[in-house]
Short mmCIF file of C-alpha atoms and ligand atoms in Angstrom, two decimals:
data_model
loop_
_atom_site.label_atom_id
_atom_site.label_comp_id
_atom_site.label_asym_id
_atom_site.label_seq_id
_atom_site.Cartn_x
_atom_site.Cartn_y
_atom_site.Cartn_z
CA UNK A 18 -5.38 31.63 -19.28
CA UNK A 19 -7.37 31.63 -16.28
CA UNK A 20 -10.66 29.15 -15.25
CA UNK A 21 -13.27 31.74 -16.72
CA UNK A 22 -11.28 31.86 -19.80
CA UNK A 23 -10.81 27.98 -20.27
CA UNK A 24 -14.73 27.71 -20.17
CA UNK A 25 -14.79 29.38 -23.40
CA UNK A 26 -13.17 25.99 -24.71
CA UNK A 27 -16.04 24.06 -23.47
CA UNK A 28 -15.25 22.34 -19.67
CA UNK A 29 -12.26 23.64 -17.59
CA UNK A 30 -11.87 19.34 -16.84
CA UNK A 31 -12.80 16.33 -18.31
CA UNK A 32 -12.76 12.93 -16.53
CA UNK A 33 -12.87 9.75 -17.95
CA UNK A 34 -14.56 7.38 -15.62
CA UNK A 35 -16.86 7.41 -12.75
CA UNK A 36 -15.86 5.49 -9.95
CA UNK A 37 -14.50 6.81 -6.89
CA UNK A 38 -11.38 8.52 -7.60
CA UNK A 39 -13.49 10.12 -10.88
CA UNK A 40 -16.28 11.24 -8.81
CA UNK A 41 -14.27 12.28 -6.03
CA UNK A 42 -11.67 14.31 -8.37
CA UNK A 43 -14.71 16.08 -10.05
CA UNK A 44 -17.03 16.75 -7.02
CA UNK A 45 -13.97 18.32 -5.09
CA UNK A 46 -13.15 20.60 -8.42
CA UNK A 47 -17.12 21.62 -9.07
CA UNK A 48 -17.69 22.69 -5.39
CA UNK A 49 -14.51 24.69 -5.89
CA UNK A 50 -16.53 26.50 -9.01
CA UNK A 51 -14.92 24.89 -12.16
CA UNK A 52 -16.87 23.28 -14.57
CA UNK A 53 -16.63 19.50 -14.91
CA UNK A 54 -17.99 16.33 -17.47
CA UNK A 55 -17.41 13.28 -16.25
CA UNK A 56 -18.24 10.28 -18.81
CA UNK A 57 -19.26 7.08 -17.69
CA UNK A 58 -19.98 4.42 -19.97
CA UNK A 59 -21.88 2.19 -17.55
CA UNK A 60 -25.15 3.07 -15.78
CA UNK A 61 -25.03 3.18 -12.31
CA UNK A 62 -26.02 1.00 -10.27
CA UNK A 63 -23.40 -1.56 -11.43
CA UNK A 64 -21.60 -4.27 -9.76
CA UNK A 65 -17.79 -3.74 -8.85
CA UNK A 66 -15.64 -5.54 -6.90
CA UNK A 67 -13.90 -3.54 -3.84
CA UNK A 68 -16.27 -3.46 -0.87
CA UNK A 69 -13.69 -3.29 2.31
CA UNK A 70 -13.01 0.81 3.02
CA UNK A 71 -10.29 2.03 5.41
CA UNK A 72 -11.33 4.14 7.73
CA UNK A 73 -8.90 7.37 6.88
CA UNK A 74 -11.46 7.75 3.96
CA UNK A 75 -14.03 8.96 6.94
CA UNK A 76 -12.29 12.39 7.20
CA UNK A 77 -12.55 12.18 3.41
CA UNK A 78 -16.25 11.97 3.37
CA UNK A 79 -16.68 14.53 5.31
CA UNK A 80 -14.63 17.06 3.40
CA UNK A 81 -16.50 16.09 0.38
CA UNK A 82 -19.81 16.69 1.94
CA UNK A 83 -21.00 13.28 1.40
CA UNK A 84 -20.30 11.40 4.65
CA UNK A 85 -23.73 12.02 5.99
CA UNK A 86 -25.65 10.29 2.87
CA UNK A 87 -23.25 7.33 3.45
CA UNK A 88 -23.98 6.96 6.83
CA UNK A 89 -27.58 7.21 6.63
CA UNK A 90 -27.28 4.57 4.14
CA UNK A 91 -26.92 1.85 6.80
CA UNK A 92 -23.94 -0.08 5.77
CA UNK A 93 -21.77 -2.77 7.87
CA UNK A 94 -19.72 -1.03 10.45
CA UNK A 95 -15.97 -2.50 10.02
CA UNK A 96 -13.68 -2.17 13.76
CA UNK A 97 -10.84 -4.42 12.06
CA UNK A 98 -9.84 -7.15 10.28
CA UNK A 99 -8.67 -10.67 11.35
CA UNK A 100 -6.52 -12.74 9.66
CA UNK A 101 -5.70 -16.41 9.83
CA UNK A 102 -3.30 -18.58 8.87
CA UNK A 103 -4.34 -22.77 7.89
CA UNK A 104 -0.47 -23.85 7.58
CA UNK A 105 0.81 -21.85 11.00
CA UNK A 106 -3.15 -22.78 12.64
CA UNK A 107 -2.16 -18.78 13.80
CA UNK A 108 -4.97 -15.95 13.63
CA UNK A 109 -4.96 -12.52 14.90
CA UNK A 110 -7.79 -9.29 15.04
CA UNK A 111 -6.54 -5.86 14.42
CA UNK A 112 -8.65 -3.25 15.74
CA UNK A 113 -8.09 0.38 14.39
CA UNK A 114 -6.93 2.71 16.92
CA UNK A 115 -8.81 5.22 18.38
CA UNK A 116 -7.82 9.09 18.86
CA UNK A 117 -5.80 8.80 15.09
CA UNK A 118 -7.31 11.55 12.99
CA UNK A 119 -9.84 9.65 11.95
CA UNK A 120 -12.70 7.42 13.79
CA UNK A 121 -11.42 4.06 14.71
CA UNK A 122 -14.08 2.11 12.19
CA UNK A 123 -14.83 2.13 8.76
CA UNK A 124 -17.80 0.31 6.43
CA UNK A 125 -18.31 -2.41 4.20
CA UNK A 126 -20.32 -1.05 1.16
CA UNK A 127 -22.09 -2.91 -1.83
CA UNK A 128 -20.11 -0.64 -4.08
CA UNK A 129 -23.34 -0.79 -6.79
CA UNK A 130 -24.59 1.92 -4.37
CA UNK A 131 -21.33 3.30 -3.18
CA UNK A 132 -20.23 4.00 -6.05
CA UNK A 133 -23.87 5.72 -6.79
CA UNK A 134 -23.88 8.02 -4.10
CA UNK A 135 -20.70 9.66 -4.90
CA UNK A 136 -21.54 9.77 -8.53
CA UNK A 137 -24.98 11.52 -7.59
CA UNK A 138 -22.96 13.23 -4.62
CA UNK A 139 -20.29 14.91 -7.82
CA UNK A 140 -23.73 15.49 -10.27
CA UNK A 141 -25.51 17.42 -7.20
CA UNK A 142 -21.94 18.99 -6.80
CA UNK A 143 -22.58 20.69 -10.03
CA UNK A 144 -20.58 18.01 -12.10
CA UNK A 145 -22.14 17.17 -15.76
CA UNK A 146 -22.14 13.93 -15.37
CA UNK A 147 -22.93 12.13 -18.80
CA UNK A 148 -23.74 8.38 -18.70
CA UNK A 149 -23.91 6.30 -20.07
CA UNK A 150 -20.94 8.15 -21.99
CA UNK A 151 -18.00 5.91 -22.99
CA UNK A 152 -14.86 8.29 -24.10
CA UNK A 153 -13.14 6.66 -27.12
CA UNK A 154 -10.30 8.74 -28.16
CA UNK A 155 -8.84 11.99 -26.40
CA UNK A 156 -6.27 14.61 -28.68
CA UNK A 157 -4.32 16.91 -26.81
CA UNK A 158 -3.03 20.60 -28.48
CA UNK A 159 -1.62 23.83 -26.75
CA UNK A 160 -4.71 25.13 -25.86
CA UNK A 161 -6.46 21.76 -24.38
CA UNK A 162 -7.96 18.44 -24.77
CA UNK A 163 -10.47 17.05 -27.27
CA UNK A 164 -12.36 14.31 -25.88
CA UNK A 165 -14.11 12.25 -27.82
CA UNK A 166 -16.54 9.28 -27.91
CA UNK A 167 -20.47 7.69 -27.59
CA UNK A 168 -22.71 8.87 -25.38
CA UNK A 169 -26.30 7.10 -25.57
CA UNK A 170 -25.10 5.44 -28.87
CA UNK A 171 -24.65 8.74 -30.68
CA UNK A 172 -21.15 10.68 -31.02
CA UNK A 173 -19.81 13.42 -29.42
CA UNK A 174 -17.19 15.91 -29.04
CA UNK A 175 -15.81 18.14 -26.11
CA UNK A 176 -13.35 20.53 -25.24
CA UNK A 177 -12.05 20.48 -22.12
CA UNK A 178 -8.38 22.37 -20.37
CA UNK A 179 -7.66 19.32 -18.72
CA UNK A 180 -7.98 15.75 -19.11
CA UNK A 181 -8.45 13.54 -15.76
CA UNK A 182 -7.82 9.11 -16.30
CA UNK A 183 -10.06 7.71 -13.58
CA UNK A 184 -10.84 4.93 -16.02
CA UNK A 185 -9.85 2.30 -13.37
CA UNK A 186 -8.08 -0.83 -14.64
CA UNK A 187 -8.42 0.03 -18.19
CA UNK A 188 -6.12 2.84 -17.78
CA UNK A 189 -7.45 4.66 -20.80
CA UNK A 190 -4.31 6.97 -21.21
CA UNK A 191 -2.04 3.95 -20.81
CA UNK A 192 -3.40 1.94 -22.96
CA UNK A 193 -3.34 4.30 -26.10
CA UNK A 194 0.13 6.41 -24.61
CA UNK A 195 1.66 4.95 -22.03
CA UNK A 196 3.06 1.58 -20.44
CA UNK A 197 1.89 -1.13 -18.14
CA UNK A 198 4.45 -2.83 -16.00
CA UNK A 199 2.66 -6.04 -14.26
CA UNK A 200 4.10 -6.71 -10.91
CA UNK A 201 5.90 -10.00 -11.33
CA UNK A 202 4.98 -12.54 -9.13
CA UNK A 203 1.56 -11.18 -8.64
CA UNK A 204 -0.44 -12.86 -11.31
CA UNK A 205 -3.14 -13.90 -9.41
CA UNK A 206 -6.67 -14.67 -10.11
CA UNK A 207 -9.91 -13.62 -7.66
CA UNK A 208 -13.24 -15.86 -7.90
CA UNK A 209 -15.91 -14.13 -6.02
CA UNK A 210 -19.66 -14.10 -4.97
CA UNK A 211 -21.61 -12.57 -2.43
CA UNK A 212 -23.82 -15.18 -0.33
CA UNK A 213 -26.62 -15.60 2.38
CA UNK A 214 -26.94 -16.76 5.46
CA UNK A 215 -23.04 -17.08 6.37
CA UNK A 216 -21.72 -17.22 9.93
CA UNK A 217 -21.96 -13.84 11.49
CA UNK A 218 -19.76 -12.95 14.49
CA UNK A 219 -21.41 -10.51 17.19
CA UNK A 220 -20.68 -7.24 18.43
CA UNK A 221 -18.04 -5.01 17.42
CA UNK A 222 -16.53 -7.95 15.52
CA UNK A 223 -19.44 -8.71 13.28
CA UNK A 224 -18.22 -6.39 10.40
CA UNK A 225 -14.45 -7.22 10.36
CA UNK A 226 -13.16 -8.11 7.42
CA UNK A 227 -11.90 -11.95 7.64
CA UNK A 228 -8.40 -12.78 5.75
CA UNK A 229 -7.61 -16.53 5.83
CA UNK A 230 -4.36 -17.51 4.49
CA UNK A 231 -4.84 -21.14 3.29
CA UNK A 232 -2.42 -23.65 1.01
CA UNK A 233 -3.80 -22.70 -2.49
CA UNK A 234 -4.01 -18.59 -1.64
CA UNK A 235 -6.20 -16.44 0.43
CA UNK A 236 -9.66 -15.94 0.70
CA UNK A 237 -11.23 -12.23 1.76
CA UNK A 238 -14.75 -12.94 3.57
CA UNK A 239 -16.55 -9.80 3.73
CA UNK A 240 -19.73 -9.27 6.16
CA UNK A 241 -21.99 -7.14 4.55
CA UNK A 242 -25.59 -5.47 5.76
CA UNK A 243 -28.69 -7.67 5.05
CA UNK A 244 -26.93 -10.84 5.88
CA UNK A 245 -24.96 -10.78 2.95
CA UNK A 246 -21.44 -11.53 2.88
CA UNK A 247 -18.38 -11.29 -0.04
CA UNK A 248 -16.58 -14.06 -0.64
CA UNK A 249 -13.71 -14.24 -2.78
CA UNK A 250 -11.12 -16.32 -3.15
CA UNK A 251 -7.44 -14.88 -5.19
CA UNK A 252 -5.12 -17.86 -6.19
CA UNK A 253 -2.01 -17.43 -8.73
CA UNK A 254 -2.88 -17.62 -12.44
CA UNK A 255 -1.34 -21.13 -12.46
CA UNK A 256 -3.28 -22.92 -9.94
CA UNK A 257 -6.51 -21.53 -11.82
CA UNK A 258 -4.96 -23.01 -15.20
CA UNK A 259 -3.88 -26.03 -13.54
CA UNK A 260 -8.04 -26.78 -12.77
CA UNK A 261 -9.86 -27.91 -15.79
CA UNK A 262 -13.64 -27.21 -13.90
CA UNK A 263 -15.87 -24.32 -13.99
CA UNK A 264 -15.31 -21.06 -12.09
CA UNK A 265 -18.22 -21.88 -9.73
CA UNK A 266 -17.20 -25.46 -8.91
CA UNK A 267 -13.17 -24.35 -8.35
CA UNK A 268 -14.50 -22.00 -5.82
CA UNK A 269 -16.45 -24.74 -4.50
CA UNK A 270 -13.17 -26.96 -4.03
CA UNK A 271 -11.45 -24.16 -2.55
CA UNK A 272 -13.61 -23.09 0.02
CA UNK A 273 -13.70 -27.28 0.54
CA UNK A 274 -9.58 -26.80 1.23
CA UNK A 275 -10.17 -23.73 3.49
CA UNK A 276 -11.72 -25.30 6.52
CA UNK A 277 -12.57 -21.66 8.57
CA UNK A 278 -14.05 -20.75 5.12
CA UNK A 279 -15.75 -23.79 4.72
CA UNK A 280 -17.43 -24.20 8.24
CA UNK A 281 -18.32 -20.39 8.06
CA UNK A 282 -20.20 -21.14 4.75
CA UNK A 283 -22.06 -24.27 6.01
CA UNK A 284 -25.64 -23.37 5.77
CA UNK A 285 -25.30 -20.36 3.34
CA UNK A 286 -26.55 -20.26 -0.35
CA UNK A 287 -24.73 -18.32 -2.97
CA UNK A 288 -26.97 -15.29 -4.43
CA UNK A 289 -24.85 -14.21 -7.03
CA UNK A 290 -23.17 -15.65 -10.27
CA UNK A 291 -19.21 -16.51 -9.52
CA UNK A 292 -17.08 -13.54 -11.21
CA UNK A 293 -13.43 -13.04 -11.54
CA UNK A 294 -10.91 -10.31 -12.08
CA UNK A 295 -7.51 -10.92 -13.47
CA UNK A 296 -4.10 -9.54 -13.71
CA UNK A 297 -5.09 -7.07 -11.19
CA UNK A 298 -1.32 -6.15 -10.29
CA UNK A 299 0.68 -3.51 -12.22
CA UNK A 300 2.03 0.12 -12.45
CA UNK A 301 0.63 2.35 -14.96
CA UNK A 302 2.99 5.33 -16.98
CA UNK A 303 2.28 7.94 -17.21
CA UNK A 304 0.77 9.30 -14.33
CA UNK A 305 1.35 13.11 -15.34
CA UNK A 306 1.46 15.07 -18.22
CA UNK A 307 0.86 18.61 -19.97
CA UNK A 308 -3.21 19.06 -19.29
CA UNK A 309 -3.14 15.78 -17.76
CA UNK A 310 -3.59 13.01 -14.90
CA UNK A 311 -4.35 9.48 -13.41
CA UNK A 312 -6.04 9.02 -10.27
CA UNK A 313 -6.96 5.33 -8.75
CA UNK A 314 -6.37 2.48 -10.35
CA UNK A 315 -5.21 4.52 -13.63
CA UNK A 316 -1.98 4.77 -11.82
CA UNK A 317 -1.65 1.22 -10.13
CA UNK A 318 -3.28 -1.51 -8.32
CA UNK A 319 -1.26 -4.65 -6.87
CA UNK A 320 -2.84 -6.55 -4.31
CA UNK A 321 -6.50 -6.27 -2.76
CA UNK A 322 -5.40 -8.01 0.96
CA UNK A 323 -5.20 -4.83 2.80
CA UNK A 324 -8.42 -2.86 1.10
CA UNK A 325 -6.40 0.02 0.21
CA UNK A 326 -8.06 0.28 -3.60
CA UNK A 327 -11.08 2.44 -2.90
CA UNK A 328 -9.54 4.89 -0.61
CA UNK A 329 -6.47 5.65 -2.44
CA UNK A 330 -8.71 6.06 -5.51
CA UNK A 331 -10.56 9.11 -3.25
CA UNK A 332 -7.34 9.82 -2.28
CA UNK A 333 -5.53 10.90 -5.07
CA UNK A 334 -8.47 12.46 -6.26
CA UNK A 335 -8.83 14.58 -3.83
CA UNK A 336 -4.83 15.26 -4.41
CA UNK A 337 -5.61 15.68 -7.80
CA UNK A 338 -8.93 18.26 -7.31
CA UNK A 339 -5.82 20.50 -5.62
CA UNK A 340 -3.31 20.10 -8.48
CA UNK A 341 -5.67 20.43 -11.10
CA UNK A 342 -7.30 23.60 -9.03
CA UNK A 343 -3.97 25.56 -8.85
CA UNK A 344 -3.63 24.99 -12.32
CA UNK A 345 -6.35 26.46 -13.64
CA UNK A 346 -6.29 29.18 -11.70
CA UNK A 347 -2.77 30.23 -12.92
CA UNK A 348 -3.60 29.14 -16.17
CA UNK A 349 -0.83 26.68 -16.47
CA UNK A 350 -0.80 22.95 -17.14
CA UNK A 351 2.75 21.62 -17.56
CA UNK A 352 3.64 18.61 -16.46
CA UNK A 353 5.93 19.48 -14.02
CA UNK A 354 3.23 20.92 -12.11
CA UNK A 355 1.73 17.75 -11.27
CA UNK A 356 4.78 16.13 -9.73
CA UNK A 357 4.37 17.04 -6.60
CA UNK A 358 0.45 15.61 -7.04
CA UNK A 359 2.69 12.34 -8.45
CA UNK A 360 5.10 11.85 -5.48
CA UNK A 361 2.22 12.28 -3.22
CA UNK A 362 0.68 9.56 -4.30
CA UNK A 363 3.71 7.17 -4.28
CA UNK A 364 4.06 8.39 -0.97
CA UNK A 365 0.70 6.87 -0.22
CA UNK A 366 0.50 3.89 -1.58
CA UNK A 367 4.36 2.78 -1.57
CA UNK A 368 4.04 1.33 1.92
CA UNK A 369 0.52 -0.38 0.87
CA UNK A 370 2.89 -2.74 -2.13
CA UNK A 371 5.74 -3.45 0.73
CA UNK A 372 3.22 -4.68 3.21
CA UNK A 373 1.64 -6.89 0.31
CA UNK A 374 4.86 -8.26 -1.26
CA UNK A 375 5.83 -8.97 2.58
CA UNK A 376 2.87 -10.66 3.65
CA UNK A 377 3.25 -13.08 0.83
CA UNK A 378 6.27 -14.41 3.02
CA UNK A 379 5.94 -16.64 6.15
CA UNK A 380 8.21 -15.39 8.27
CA UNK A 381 6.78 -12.12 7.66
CA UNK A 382 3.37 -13.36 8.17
CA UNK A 383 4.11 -15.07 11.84
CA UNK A 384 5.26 -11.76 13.26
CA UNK A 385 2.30 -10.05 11.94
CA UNK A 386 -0.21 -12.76 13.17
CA UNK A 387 1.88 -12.45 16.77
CA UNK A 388 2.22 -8.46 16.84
CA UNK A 389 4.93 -7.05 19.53
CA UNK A 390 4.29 -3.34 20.12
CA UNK A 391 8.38 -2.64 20.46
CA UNK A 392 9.05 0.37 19.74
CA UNK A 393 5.18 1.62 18.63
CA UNK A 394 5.48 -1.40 15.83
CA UNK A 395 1.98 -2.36 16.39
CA UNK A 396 0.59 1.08 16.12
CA UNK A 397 3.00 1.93 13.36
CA UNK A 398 1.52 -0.85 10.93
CA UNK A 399 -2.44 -0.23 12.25
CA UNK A 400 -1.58 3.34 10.81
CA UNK A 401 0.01 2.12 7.19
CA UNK A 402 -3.02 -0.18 7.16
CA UNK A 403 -6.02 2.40 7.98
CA UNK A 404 -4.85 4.48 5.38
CA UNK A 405 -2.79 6.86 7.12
CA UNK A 406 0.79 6.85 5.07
CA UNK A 407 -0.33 9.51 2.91
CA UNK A 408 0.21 12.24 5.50
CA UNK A 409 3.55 11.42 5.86
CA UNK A 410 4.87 8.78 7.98
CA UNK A 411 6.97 10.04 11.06
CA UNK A 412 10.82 9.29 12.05
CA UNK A 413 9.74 7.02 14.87
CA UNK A 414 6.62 5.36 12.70
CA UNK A 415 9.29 4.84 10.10
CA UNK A 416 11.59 3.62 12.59
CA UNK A 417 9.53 0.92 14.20
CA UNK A 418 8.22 -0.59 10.62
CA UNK A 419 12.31 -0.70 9.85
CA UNK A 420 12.50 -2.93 12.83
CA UNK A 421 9.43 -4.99 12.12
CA UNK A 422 11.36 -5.60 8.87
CA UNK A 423 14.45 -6.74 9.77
CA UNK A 424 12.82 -8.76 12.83
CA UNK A 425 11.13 -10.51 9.57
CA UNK A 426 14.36 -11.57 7.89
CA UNK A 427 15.71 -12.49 11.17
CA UNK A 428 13.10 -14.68 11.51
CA UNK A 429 13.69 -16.00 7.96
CA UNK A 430 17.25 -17.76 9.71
CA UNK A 431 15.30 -18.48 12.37
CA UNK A 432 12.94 -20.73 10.63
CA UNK A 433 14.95 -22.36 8.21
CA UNK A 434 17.27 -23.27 10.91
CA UNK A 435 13.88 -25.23 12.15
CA UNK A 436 13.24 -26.51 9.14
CA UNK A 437 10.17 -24.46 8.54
CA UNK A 438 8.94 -22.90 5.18
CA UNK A 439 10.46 -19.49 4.22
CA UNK A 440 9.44 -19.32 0.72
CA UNK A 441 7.58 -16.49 -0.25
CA UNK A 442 3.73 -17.42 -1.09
CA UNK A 443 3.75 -15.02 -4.35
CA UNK A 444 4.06 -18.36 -5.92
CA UNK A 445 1.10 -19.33 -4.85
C1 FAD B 17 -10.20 -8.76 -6.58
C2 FAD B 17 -10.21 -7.35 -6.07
C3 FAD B 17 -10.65 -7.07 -4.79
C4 FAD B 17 -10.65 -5.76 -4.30
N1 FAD B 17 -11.05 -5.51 -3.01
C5 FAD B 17 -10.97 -4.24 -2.52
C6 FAD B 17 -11.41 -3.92 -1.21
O1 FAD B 17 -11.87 -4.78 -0.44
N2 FAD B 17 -11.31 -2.63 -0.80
C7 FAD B 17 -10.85 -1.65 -1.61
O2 FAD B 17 -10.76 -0.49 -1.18
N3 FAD B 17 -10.45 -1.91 -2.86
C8 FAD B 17 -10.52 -3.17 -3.35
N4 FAD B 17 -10.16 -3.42 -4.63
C9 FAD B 17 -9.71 -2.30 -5.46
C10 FAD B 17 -10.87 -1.40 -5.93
O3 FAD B 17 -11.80 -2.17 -6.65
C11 FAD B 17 -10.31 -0.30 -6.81
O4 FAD B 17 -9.08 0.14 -6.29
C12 FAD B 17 -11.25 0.90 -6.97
O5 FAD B 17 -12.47 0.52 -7.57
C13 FAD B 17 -10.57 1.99 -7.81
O6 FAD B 17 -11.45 3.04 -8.09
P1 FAD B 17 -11.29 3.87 -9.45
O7 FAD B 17 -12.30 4.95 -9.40
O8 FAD B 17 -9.88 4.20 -9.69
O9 FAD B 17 -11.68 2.82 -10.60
P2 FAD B 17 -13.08 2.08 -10.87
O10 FAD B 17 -13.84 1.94 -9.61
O11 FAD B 17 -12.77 0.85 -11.62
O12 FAD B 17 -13.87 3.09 -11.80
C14 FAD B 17 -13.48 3.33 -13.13
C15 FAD B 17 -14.74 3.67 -13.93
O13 FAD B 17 -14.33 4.12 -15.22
C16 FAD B 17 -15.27 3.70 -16.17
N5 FAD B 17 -14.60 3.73 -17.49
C17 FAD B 17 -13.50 3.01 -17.87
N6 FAD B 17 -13.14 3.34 -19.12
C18 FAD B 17 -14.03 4.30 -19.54
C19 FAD B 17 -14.18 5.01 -20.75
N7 FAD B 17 -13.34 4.84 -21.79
N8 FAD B 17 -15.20 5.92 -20.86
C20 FAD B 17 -16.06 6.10 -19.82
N9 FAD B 17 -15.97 5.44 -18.65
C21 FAD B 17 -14.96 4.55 -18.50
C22 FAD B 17 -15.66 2.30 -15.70
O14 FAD B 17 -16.93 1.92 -16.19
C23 FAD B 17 -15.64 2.47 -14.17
O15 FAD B 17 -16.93 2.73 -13.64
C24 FAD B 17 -10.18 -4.71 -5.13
C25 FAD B 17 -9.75 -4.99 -6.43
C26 FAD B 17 -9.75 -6.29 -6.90
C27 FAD B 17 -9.26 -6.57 -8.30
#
């Protein structure tokens, strides 16, 4: 069956879900002329948490067409991120590199309107975008997918050839066929807010993302435009339990017990309420299937520290588009299609969970707060963390983030010989 023929079943694809990896999967498959509905259940603009972009989503942009909008949309200008350590009093700035393929910054977006420009980006695309439109139930038979659900508080019903998840955490597929593995160790908790009038640094450092590692967890500080600036804090599960008070008041003690945090926040005023996301960390099966895929968080999430949620949502979407493209052209939707589409995306984001579970340990941390460019190590983990393992990592990249490794559990000896913590933090 080819694309023109699918349309006689209604939609060649149907997505479930309209933040970035569904509005990047659908814009990239409309502008290549097949007919999309995306549902969304919530209207737009809505708060989400995930404001930090890497800047290898640039190139992105501009292959969807949208990069222009985005820029014109005045957002913070990121160069890098610094992170700090209370215990080891050790801090460090990573600046992305320049001449990579792409630009050596990135932005910090409010992703209410984010999020809304790609979603109008994929409707002006030619996508049907139908919100607020939550999908309920989906059916699957030899011919293609029935997907079914509310849409403005009254039912409907739609065929489609192929089903995309970009549902995000709820991992719609999942949850009615599939499995959830949480990440042990990584039951953590994130209390956040945005607030004005925090410290601002100047010049090229004003927008970097701030990552200080304190005794209870780690707090993300996020310089947005207008004086604004995301604050959240991500502890384990326990040490929430373990405090009896209100969200908004164990913030408050936390940012007490994080004195960078603290002095940064001196003469600002919270402007939103306190939120908090949960159980954030797990893999999602399955990813593939006949007339099906995830993209984004439908297929995993495990750690926000290094920002790599949003762009490997566009990502694999874009991934996906491809896949899902070739399909339909040939008229074939096995499974086995889509595993290439599957192991590209492990390739992606498979460095992005060994740098988290790493960073959780100190000895790992002090090498990464004191970089040593042997053997290109620097450059080899500025490319991991600007988004750059999904084209492949080379020999000598590979090489010099083996070393860094094994530098890490030599330090391990190293500091329990001086009596210094080597426990990893995932406890935390
Ligand atoms: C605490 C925390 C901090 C983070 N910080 C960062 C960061 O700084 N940088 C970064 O890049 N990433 C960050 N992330 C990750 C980032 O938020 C996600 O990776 C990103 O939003 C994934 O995009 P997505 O399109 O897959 O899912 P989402 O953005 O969650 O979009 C899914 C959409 O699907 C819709 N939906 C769900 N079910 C249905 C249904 N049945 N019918 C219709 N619609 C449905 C939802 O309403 C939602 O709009 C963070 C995550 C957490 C938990």
């Amino acid at each position: 069956m080819n694309a023109i023929a699918t349309r006689r079943l209604g939609y060649d694809v149907a997505v479930v879900g309209g933040g970035p990896g569904g509005a990047t999967t659908a814009a990239f498959l409309a502008r290549s002329g097949f007919s999309v509905v995306l549902y969304e259940r919530e209207l737009f603009p809505r708060f989400h948490i995930g404001e930090s972009l890497l800047p290898a989503m640039l190139p992105l942009l501009d292959r969807l067409g949208v990069h222009e909008t985005v820029a014109e949309r005045g957002f913070q200008v990121k160069y890098g991120a610094m992170f700090s350590d209370q215990e080891m009093n050790l801090e460090q700035t990573y600046y992305f590199l320049r001449d990579r393929a792409w630009p050596n910054y990135s932005y910090q977006v409010p992703r209410a309107d984010f999020d809304q420009i790609l979603l109008e980006h994929a409707r002006k695309s030619g996508v049907d975008v139908r919100q607020p439109a939550t999908v309920d139930q989906v059916s699957f038979d030899a011919d293609g997918v029935v997907v079914s659900g509310t849409e403005d508080e009254r039912a409907f019903t739609t065929r489609a050839a192929f089903l995309v998840d970009a549902s995000g955490r709820d991992g719609f597929v999942t949850a009615r066929r599939g499995r959830r593995d949480r990440v042990p160790n990584l039951g953590k908790v994130a209390l956040f807010a945005h607030f004005r009038g925090a410290h601002r640094l100047s010049g090229i450092d004003e927008g970097n993302i701030r990552i200080h590692v304190f005794e209870d967890g780690w707090f993300w500080w996020i310089p947005l435009s207008g004086d604004l600036t995301s604050i959240g804090c991500v502890l384990h599960a326990r040490t929430v339990r373990q405090h009896a008070e209100a969200i908004e008041d164990l913030l408050q003690t936390m940012i007490g017990r994080c004195r960078r945090v603290a002095a940064g926040l001196q003469s600002a005023e919270r402007v939103t309420p306190v939120r908090t996301a949960a159980n954030f960390a797990y893999v999602n099966r399955p990813v593939i299937g006949d007339r099906f895929l995830a993209v984004g968080d439908a297929v995993a999430f495990v750690d926000p520290i290094f920002s790599g949620g949003v762009f490997i949502a566009m990502k694999s979407g874009e991934l996906a588009a491809e896949a899902i493209g070739a399909a339909l052209r040939d008229g074939r939707f096995e499974k086995r299609r889509f595993r290439r589409y599957e192991r590209h995306v492990w390739r992606g984001v498979t460095p992005f969970f060994r740098f988290i579970h790493k960073y959780y340990e100190p000895a790992f941390l002090e090498l990464f707060l004191k970089p040593s460019n042997r053997l290109g190590m620097f450059e080899s983990v500025l490319m991991v963390l600007s988004g750059g393992a999904f084209d492949g990592l080379t020999w000598p990249r590979r090489l010099a983030l083996e070393v860094l490794f094994t530098s890490a559990r030599i330090n391990v000896w190293r500091r329990r010989r001086a009596g210094q913590a080597v426990e990893s933090r995932l406890e935390w």
